Amino acid sequence: MTEKGIDVGLIAKTDRPKGSIAFTNARIITMENDEVLENATIIIKNNKIEAIGASSEISVPANATVLDVNGKTIMPGIVDAHAHIGAFRAGLNTKKHWQLYANLAYGVTTAHDPSANSETVFGLSELVKSGEMVGPRIYSTGFILYGADGDFKAVINNLEDARSAIRRTKAFGATSVKSYNQPRREQRQQVMQAAKELGVNVVPEGGSTFFTNMTMIMDGHTGVEHNIPVAPVYKDIVTLWSNSNSGYTPTLIVNYGGMNGEYFYYERDNVWENEKLLKYTPRHIIDSRSRHRTKVPQEEYKNGHILVSETVTKLSNAGVKTNLGAHGQLQGLGAHWELWMLKAGGMSNMEALKAATINGAEYIGMGDEIGSLKVGKLADLIVLDENPLENIENTNSVRYTIINGRLYDTDTMNEIGNEAKERGKFYWENNKYNQAFPWHEQTQSFSIPGCSCYALKH
Ligand SMILES: [Zn+2]
Ligand SMILES: [Zn+2]
């Protein structure tokens, strides 16, 4: 246990844009209960929401940038509670991290990465926070508290070990830790006790072992990451889980006990032709995921992610808070697939949208700041061309993304509004071949050690 260290003092200012932006005549899904405002106006001042309500009752400041968004729908930005955002490099990043742009372009304004390289992910988080980089808000566990052998094993054999591991992780900037593959229940309970003392959330993963998942709920974990490997569920599980405060991030996009949900969309859609996605993702990454697609009889999905999603709905109806987690399978667009898959199990559009916004915000401990549209909250919101309450797939019509009060046109990811700024080129737009190559991307988000879906997918 290390008790002494050297403070490395580096202080930077938090980025905050100046000026007002007004969106008028919108439909606004506030995510405050089931509230939907028609013909409404929202005013952003600097990085916060200053006013929201009926257009007839809100006066727009004279100096505001005004966008009349008649016919469009505004909702909070998507909170991806299980987002692997390409933070497994050894500390160095490109200045324009494409994963972050892809997420913003698809409306993901907060990413919680529950398994990442601590140096990389907290570096990214701070660079975004200070305005040096453009991206969603980033929260993370940093390195997982991994119980199995490996180069980053966290040895926890008593409460002091657990306190030491969590103190260290908290000092990096983590607000949550990932407890994973600590084989004995008492070890997992030591993590819980230390986390409680230090005020840190614990997001564990059961690694497809059902009884481990159940003890995680009994022991008061913040939630369960990845689906439990049993479906359907009956009254015993529903009663246990709904009487706890543990949330659920089922990541249907990868799936224990059946086909990974993402294959459904690779099969259905020609993802490699998606022009918007190609603007923000190196082509070889999309090609290698989507062109050689898996084809299975449709009942494989019915008995796979859809069956799991039905259990998620059952738990959700009983009061278990469900979160959207897209697992870094396909940056940006993957979050929409996850949202649609939540709906596919029977959830209402509104409940699925809550899972994508306010539930995730509360899960990561940020519910007072983000996740719904309310005066005083941070200005993270998206403007959609189509209404997702009519058709859930309309979530994929993000026209503008506003992150921390900065307004981006998702066609270009240029900042527009009060402090207009063009996006520079991505590194692959800058070389003589005008493309990226696999060796540019050291480690892809889908080969994450310490996420058992690593094993699932190979
Ligand atoms: Zn993961
Ligand atoms: Zn995983």
Tab-separated table of C-alpha atoms and ligand atoms in Angstrom, residues 82 84 114-115 178 205 226 327 451 453, ligand 1:
chain	number	residue	atom	x	y	z
A	82	HIS	CA	-20.990	1.323	-21.072
A	84	HIS	CA	-15.523	1.870	-24.774
A	114	PRO	CA	-15.949	0.833	-17.604
A	115	SER	CA	-12.616	-0.633	-18.721
A	178	LYS	CA	-15.069	-1.967	-12.248
A	205	GLU	CA	-19.566	-7.693	-14.535
A	226	HIS	CA	-23.831	-6.983	-19.507
A	327	HIS	CA	-19.923	-1.226	-25.602
A	451	CYS	CA	-14.245	-7.334	-20.796
A	453	CYS	CA	-17.137	-10.017	-24.431
B	1	ZN	ZN	-17.105	-3.466	-21.339
